[in-house]
Backbone as JSON, one array per atom type, in Angstrom:
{
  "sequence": "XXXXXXXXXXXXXXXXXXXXXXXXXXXXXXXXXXXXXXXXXXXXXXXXXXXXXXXXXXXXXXXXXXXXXXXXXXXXXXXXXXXXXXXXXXXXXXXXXXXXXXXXXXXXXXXXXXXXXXXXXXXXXXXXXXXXXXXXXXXXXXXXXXXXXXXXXXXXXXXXXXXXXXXXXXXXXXXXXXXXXXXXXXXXXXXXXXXXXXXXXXXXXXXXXXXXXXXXXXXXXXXXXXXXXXXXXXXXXXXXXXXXXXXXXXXXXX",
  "N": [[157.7, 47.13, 14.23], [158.99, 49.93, 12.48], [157.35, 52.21, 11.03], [156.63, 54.15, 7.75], [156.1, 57.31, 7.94], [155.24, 59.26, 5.55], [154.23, 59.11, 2.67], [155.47, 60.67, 0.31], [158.34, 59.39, 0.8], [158.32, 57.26, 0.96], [157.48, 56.53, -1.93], [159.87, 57.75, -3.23], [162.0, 56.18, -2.26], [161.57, 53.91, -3.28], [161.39, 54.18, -5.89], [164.31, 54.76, -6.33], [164.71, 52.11, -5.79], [164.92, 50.91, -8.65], [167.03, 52.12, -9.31], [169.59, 50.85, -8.15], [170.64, 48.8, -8.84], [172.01, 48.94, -11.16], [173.46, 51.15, -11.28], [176.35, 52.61, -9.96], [177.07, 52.79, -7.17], [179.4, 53.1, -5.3], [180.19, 55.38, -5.74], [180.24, 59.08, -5.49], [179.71, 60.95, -7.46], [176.74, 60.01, -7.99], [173.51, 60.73, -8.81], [171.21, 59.97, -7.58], [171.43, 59.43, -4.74], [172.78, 62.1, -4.33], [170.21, 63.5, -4.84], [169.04, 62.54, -2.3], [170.1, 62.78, -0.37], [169.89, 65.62, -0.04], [167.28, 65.67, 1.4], [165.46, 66.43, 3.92], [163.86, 65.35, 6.09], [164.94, 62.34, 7.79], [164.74, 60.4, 9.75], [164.49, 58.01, 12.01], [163.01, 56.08, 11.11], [162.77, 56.39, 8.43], [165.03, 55.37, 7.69], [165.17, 52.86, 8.8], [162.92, 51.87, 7.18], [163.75, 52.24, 4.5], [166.46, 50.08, 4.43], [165.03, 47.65, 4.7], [163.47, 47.93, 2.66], [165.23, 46.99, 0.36], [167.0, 44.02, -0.85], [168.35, 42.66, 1.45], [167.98, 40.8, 3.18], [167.5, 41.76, 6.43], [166.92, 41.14, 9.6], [165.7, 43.19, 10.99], [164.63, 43.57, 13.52], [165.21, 41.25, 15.42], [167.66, 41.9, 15.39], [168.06, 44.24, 16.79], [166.76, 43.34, 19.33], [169.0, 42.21, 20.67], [170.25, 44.14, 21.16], [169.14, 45.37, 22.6], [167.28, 47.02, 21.83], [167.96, 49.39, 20.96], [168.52, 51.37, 18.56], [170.5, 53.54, 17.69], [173.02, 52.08, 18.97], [172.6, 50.17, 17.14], [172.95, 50.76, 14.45], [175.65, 52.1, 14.96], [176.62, 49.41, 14.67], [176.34, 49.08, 12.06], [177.49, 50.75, 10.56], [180.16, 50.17, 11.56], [180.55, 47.36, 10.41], [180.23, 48.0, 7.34], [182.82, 49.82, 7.71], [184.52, 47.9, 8.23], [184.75, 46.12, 6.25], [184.61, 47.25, 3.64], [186.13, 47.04, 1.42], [187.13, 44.62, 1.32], [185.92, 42.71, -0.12], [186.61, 40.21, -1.78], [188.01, 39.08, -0.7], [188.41, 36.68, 1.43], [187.81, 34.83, -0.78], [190.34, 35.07, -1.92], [191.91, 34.43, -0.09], [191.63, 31.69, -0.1], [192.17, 31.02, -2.67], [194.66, 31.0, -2.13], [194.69, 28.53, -1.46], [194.64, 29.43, 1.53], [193.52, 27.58, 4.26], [192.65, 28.25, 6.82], [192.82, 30.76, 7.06], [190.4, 31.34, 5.74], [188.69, 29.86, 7.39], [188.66, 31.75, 9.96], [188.31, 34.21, 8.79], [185.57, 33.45, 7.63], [184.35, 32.96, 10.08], [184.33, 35.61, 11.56], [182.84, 37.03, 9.75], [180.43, 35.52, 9.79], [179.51, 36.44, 12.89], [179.52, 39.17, 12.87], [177.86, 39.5, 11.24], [175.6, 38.38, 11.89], [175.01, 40.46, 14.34], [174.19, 42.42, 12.77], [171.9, 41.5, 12.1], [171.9, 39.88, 9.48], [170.99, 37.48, 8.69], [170.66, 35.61, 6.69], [173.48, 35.54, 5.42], [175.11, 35.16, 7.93], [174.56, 32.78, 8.47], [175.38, 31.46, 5.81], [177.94, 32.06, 5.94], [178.62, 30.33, 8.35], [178.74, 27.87, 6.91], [180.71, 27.98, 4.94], [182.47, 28.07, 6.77], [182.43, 25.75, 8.07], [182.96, 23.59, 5.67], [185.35, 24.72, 4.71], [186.67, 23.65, 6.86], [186.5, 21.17, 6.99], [188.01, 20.52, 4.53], [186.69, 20.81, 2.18], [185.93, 22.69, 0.51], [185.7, 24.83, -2.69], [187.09, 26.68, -5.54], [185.28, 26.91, -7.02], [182.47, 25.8, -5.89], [179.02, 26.01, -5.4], [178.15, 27.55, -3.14], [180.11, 29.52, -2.44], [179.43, 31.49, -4.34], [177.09, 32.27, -3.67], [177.16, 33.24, -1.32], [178.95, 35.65, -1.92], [177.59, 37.13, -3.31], [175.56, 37.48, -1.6], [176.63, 38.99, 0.32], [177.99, 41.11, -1.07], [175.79, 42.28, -1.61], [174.77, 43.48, 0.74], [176.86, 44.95, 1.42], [176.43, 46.81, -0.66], [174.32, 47.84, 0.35], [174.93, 49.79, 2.76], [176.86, 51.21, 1.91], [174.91, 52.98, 0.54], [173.61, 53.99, 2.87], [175.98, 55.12, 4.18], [177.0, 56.89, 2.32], [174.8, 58.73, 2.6], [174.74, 59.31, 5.05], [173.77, 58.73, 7.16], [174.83, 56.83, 9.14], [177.3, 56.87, 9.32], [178.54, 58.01, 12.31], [178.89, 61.17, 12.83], [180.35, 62.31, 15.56], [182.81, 61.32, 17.99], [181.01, 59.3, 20.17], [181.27, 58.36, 23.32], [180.18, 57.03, 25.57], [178.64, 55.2, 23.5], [180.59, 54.4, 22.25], [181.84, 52.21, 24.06], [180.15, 50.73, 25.3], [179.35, 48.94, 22.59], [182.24, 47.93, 23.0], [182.48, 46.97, 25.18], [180.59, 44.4, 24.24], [181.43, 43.66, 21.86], [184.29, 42.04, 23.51], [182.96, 40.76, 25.22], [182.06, 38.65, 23.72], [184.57, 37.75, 23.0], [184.9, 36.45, 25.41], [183.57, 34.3, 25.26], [184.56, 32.5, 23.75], [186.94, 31.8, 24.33], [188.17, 29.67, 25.37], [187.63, 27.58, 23.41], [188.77, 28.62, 20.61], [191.25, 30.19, 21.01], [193.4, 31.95, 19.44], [191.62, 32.76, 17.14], [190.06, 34.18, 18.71], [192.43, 36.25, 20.2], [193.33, 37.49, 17.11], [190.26, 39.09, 16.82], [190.11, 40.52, 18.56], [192.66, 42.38, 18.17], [191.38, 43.17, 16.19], [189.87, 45.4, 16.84], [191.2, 47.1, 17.36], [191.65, 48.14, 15.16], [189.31, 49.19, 14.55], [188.6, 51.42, 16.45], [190.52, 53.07, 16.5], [190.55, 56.19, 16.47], [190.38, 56.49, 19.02], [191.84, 57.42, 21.74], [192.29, 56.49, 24.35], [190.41, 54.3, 24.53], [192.06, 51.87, 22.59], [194.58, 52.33, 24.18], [193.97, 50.33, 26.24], [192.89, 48.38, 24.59], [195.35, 47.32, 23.62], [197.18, 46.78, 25.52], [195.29, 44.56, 26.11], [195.89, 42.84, 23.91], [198.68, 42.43, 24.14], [199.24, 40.56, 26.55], [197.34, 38.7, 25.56], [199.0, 37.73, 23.59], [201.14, 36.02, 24.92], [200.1, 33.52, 25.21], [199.09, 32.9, 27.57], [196.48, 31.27, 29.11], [194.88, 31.81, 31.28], [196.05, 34.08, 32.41], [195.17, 35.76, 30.55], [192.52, 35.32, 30.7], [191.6, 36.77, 32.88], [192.29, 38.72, 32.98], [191.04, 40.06, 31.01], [188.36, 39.74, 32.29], [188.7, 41.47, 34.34], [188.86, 43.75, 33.02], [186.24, 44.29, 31.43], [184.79, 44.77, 33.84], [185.69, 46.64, 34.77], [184.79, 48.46, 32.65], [182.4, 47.96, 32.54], [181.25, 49.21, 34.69], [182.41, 51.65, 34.34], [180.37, 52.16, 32.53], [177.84, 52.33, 34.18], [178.32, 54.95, 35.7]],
  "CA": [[158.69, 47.8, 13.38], [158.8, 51.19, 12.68], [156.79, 52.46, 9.81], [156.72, 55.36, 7.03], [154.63, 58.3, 7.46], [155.45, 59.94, 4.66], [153.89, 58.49, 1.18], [156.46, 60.8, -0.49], [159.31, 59.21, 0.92], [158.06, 55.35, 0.4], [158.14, 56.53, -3.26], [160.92, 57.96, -3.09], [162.93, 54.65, -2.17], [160.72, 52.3, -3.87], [162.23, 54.45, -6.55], [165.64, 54.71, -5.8], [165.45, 50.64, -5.88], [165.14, 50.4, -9.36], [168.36, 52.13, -9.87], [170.6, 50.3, -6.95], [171.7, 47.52, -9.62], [172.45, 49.32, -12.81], [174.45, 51.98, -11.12], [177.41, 52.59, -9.21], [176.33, 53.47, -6.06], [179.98, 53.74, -4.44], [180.12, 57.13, -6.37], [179.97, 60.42, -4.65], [178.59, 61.8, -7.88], [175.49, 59.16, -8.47], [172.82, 61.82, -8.77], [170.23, 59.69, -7.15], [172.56, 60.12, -3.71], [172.82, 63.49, -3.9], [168.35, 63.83, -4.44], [168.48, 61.66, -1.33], [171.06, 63.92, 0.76], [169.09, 66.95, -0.13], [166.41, 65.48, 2.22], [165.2, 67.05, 5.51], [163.31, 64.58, 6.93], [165.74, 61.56, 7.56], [164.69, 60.0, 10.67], [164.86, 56.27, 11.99], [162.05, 55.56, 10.29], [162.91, 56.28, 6.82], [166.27, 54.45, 7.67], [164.95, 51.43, 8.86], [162.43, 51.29, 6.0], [165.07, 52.18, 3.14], [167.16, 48.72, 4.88], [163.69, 46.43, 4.81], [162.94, 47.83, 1.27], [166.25, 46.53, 0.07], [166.58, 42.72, -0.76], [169.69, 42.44, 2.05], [167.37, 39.82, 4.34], [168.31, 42.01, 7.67], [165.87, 40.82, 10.49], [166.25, 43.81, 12.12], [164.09, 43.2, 15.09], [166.12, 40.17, 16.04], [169.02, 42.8, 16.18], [167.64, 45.36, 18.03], [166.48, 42.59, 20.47], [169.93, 41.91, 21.39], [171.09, 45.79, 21.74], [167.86, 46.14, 23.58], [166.02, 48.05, 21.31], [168.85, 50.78, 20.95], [168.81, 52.01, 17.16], [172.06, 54.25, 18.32], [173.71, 50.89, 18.5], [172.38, 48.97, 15.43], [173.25, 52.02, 12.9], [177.08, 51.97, 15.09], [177.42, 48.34, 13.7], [176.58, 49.01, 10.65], [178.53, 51.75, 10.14], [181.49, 49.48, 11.54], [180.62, 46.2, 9.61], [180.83, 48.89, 6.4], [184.04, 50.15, 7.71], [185.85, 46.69, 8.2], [184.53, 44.8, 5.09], [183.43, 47.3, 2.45], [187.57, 46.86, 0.67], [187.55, 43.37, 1.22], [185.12, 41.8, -0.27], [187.16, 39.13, -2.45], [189.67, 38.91, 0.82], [187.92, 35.94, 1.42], [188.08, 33.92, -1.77], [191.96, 35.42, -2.11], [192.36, 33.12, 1.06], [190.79, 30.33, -0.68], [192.95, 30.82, -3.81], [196.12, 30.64, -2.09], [194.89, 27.48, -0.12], [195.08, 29.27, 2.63], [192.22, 27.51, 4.81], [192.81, 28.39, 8.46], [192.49, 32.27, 7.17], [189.2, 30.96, 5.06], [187.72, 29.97, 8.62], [188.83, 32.73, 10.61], [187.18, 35.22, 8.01], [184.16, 33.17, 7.51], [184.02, 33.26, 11.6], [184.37, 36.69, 12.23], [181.72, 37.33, 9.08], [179.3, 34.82, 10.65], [179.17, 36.57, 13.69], [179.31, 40.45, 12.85], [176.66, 39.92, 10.04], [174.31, 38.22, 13.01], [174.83, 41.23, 14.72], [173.21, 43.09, 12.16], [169.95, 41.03, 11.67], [171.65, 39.48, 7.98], [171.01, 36.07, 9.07], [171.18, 34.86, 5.69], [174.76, 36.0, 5.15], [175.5, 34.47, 8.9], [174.25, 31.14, 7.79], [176.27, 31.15, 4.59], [179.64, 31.9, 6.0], [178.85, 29.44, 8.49], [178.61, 26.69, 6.07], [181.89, 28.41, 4.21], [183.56, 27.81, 8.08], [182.62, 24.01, 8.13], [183.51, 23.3, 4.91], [186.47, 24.76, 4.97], [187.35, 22.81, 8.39], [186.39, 19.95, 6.24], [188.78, 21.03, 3.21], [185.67, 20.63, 0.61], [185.54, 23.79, -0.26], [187.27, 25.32, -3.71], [186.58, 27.93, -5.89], [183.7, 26.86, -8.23], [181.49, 25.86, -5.34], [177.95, 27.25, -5.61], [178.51, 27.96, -2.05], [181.09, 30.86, -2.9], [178.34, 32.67, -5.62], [175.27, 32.71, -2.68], [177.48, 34.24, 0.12], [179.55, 36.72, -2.24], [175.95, 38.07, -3.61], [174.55, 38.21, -0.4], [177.53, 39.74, 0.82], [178.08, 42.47, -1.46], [174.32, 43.26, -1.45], [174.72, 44.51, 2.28], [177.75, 45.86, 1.72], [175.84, 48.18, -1.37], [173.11, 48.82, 1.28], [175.43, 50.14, 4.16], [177.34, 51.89, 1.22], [173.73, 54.24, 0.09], [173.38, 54.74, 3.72], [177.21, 56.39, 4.62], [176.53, 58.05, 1.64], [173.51, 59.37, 3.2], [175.59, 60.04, 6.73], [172.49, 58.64, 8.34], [174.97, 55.71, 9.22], [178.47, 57.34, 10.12], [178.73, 59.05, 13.18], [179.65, 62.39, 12.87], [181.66, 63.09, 16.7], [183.24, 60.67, 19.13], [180.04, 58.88, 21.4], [182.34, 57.57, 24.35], [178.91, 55.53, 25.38], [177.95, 53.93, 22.38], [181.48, 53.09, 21.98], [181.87, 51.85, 25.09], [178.92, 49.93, 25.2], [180.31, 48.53, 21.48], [183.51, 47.51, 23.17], [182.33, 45.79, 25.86], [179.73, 43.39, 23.47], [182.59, 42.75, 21.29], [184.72, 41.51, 24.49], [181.78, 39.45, 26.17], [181.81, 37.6, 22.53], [185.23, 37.0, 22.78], [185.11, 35.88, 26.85], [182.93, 32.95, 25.27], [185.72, 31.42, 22.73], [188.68, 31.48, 24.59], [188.24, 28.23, 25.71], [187.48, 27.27, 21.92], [189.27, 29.19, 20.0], [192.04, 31.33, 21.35], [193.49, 32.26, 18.2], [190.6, 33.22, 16.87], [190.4, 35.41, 19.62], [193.53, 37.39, 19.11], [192.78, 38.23, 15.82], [189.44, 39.42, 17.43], [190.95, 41.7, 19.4], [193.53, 42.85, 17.46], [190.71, 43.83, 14.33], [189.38, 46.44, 17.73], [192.37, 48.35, 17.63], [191.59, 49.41, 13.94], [187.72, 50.11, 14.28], [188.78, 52.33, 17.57], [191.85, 54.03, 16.25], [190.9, 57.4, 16.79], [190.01, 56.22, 20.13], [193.24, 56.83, 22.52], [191.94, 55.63, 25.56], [189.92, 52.33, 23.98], [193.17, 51.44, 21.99], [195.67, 51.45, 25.35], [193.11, 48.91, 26.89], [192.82, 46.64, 23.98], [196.79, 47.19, 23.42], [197.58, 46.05, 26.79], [195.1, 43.0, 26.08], [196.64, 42.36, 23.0], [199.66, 42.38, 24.64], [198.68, 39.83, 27.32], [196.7, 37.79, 24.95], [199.98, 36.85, 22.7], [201.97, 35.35, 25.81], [199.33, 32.58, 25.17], [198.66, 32.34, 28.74], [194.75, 31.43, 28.83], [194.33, 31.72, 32.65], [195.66, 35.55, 32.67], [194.31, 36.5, 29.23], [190.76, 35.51, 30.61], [191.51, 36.68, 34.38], [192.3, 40.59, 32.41], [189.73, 40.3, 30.46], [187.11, 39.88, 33.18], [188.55, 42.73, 34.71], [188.39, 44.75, 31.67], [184.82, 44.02, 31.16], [184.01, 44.79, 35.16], [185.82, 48.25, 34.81], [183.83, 48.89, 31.46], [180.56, 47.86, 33.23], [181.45, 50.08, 36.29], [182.01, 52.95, 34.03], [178.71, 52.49, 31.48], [176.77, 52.71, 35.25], [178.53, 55.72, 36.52]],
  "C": [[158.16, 49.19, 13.0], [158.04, 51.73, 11.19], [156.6, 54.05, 9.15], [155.93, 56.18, 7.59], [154.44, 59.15, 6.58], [155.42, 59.18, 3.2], [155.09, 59.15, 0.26], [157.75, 60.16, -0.28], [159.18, 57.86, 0.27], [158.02, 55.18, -0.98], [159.48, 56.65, -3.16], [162.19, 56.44, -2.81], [162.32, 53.81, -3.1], [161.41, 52.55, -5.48], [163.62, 54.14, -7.14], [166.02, 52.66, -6.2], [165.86, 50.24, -7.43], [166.65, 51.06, -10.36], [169.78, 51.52, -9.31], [171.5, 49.41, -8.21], [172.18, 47.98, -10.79], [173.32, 50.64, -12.47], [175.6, 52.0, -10.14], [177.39, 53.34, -8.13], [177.52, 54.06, -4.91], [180.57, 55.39, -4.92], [179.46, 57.81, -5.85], [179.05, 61.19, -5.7], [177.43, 61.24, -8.56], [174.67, 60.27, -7.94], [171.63, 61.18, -7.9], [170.62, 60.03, -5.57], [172.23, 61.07, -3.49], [171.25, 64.15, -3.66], [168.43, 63.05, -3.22], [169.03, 62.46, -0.26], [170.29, 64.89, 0.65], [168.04, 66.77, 1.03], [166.39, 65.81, 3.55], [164.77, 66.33, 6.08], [163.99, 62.85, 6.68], [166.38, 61.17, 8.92], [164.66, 58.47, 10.53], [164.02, 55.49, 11.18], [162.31, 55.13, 8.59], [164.27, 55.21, 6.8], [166.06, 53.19, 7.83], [163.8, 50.68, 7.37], [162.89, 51.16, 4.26], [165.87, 50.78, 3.35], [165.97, 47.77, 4.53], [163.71, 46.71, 3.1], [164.02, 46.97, 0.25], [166.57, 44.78, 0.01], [168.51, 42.4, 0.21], [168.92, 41.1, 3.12], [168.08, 40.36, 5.87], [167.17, 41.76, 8.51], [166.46, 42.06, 11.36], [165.82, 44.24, 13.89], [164.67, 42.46, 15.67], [167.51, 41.17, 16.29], [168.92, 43.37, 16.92], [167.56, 44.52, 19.53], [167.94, 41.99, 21.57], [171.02, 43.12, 21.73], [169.84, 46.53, 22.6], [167.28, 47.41, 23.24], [166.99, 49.81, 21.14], [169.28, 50.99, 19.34], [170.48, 52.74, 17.18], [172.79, 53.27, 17.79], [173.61, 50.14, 17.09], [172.83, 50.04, 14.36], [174.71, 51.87, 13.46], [177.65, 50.11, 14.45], [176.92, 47.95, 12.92], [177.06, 49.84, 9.78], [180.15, 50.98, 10.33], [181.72, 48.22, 10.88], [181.14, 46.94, 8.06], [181.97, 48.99, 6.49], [185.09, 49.01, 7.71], [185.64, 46.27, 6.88], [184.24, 45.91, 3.3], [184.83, 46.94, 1.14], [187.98, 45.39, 0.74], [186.79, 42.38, 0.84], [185.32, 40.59, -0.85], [188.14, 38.91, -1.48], [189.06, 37.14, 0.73], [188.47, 33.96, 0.03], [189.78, 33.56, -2.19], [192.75, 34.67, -1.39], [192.57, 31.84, 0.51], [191.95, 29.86, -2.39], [194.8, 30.49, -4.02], [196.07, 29.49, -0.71], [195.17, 27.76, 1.23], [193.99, 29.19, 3.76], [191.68, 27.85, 6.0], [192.31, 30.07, 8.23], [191.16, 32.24, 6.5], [188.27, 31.31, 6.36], [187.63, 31.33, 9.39], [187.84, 33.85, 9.9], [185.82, 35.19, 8.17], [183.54, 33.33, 8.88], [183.47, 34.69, 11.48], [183.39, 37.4, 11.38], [180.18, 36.94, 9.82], [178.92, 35.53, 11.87], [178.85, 38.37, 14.12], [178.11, 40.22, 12.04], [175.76, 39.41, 10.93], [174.28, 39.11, 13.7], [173.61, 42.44, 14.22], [171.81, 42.6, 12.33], [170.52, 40.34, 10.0], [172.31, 38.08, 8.3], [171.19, 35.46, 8.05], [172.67, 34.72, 5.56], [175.49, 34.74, 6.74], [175.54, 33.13, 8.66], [175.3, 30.72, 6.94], [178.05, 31.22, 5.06], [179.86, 31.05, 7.16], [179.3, 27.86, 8.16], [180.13, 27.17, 5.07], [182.45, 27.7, 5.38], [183.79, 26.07, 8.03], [182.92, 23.35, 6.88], [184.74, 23.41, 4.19], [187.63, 23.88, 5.92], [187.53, 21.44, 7.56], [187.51, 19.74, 4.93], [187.92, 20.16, 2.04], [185.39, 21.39, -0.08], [186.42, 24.08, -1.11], [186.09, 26.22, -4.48], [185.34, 27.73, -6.85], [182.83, 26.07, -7.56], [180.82, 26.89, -5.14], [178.04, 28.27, -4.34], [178.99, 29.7, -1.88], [179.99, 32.32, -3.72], [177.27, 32.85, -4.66], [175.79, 33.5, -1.82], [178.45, 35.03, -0.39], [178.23, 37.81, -2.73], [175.68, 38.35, -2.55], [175.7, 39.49, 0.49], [177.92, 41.29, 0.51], [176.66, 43.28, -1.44], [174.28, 44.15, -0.58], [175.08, 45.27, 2.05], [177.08, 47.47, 0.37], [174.97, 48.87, -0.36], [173.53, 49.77, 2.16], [175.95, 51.52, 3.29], [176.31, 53.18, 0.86], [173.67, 54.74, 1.96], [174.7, 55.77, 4.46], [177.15, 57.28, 3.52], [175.64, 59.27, 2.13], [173.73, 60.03, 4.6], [174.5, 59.95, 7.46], [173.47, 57.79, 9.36], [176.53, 55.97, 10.3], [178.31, 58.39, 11.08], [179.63, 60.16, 13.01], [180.79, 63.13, 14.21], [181.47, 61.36, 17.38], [181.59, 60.44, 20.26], [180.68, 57.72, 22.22], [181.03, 56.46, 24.87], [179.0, 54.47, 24.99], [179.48, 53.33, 22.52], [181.96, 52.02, 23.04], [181.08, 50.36, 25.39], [179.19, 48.72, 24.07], [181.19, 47.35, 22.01], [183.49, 45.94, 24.15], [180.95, 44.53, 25.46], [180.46, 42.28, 22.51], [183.58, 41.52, 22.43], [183.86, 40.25, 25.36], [181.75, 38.45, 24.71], [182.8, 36.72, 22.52], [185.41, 35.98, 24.23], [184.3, 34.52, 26.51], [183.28, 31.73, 24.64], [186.66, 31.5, 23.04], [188.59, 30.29, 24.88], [188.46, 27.41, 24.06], [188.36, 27.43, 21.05], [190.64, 30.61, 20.52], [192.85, 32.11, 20.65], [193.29, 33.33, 18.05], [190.68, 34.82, 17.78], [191.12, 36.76, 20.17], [193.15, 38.17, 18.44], [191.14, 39.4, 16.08], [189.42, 40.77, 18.03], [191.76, 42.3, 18.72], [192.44, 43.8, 16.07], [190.4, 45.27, 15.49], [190.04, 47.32, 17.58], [192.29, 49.22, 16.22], [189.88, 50.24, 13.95], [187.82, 51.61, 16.0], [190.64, 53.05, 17.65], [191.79, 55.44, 16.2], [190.38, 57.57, 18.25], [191.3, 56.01, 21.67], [192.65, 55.92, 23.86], [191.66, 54.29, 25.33], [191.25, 52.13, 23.78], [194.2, 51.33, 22.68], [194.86, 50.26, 26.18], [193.45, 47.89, 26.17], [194.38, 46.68, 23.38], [196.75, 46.37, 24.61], [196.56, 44.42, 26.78], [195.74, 42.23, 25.28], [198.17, 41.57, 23.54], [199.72, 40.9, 25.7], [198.29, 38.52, 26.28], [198.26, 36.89, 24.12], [201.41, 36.14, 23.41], [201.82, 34.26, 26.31], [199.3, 31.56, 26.91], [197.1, 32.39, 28.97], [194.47, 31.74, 30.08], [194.3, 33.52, 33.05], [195.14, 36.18, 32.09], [192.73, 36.5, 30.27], [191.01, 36.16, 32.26], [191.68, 38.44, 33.84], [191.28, 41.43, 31.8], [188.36, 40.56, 31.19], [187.31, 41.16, 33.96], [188.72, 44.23, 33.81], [187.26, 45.24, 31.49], [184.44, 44.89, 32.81], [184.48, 46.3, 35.01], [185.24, 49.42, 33.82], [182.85, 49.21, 31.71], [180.29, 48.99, 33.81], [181.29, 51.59, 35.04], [181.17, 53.6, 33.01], [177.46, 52.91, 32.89], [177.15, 54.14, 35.8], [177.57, 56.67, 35.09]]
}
């Protein structure tokens, strides 16, 4: 893992931590923010050790290991886990309060499996155990359950929050690549639950079209799957999909 070289900076955060909980960190004018933006040197290093210093439990070697060691990537989904979840953080329970358990799972799914993306295996865990207990209909609102994976939940979401602050996190222009690359990781996830879950899958697809909305090109692809996908034919859905994926591949090699 990547380590400080700068003693002023490792203050500098170690700092910074003891104001994370007593202030309001999604504020533009939290003054600690703005001493942190001022900063010139605000390389991967300091980024990955500002995330570790932070009590979010992100293994972020286990992430990297499955983007093959591409930082690029691991900062693009966590700039897009931010962007889907940081307004919904009681979505979840809001499900739960209007009995509605099928959208419980689905959530807790699609949590479970973006937050393992990251490296916040705790969080993955927990909304697994939300998914099966939901399936089970044991879950209700004054399980402890609910209070371990809304803490851990919003913790991230403060962490992701100091770093778009920080614009270490949001990409500043269009990287047809990364997103590329992105698109087709999301897609190989879903080519492994259609059999399972086809649904699921949908919805899956369908969330793509908002994290790649200023994306014309992506967004007639996963239209036209969309499209396909809700004619709940499983044989052409997955027979479009594979050639989705093969023309993706083809043009991450060219």
């Amino acid at each position: 893992m990547h380590k400080l070289e700068s003693s002023h900076l490792e203050q500098l955060i170690h700092a910074q931590l003891g104001h994370c909980s007593s202030k309001d960190i999604f504020s533009q004018s939290n003054s600690d923010i703005q001493d942190l933006r001022k900063m010139d040197d605000r390389d991967c290093s300091f980024v990955l050790a500002f995330l570790q210093s932070l009590n979010t439990q992100l293994d972020i070697d286990a992430a990297l290991l499955r983007l093959d060691g591409s930082l690029e990537m691991y900062f693009l989904h966590l700039h897009l886990f931010y962007k889907a979840y940081y307004e919904r953080l009681f979505e979840l329970e809001d499900f739960l309060k209007n009995n509605d358990l099928q959208k419980v799972c689905l959530q807790a799914q699609e949590i479970k499996q973006t937050s393992s993306n990251l490296g916040a295996l705790r969080l993955s865990r927990l909304a697994s155990e939300i998914e099966r207990k939901a399936k089970q209909q044991t879950l209700d609102l004054s399980d402890d359950l609910l209070i371990e994976f809304h803490y851990e939940f919003a913790a991230l979401i403060q962490t992701l929050s100091i770093l778009e602050n920080l614009s270490v996190v949001s990409p500043e222009h269009s990287q047809t690549r990364v997103d590329s690359e992105y698109l087709v990781a999301e897609l190989l996830f879903v080519q492994t639950r259609i059999e399972q879950d086809y649904e699921m899958c949908l919805q899956h697809i369908q969330s793509l079209l908002e994290t790649f909305s200023q994306e014309k090109e992506i967004r007639r692809e996963i239209s036209l799957l969309v499209n396909i996908w809700q004619q709940a034919d499983k044989k052409r859905s997955a027979s479009y999909l594979e050639a989705l994926l093969s023309r993706l591949t083809t043009l991450q090699a060219d």
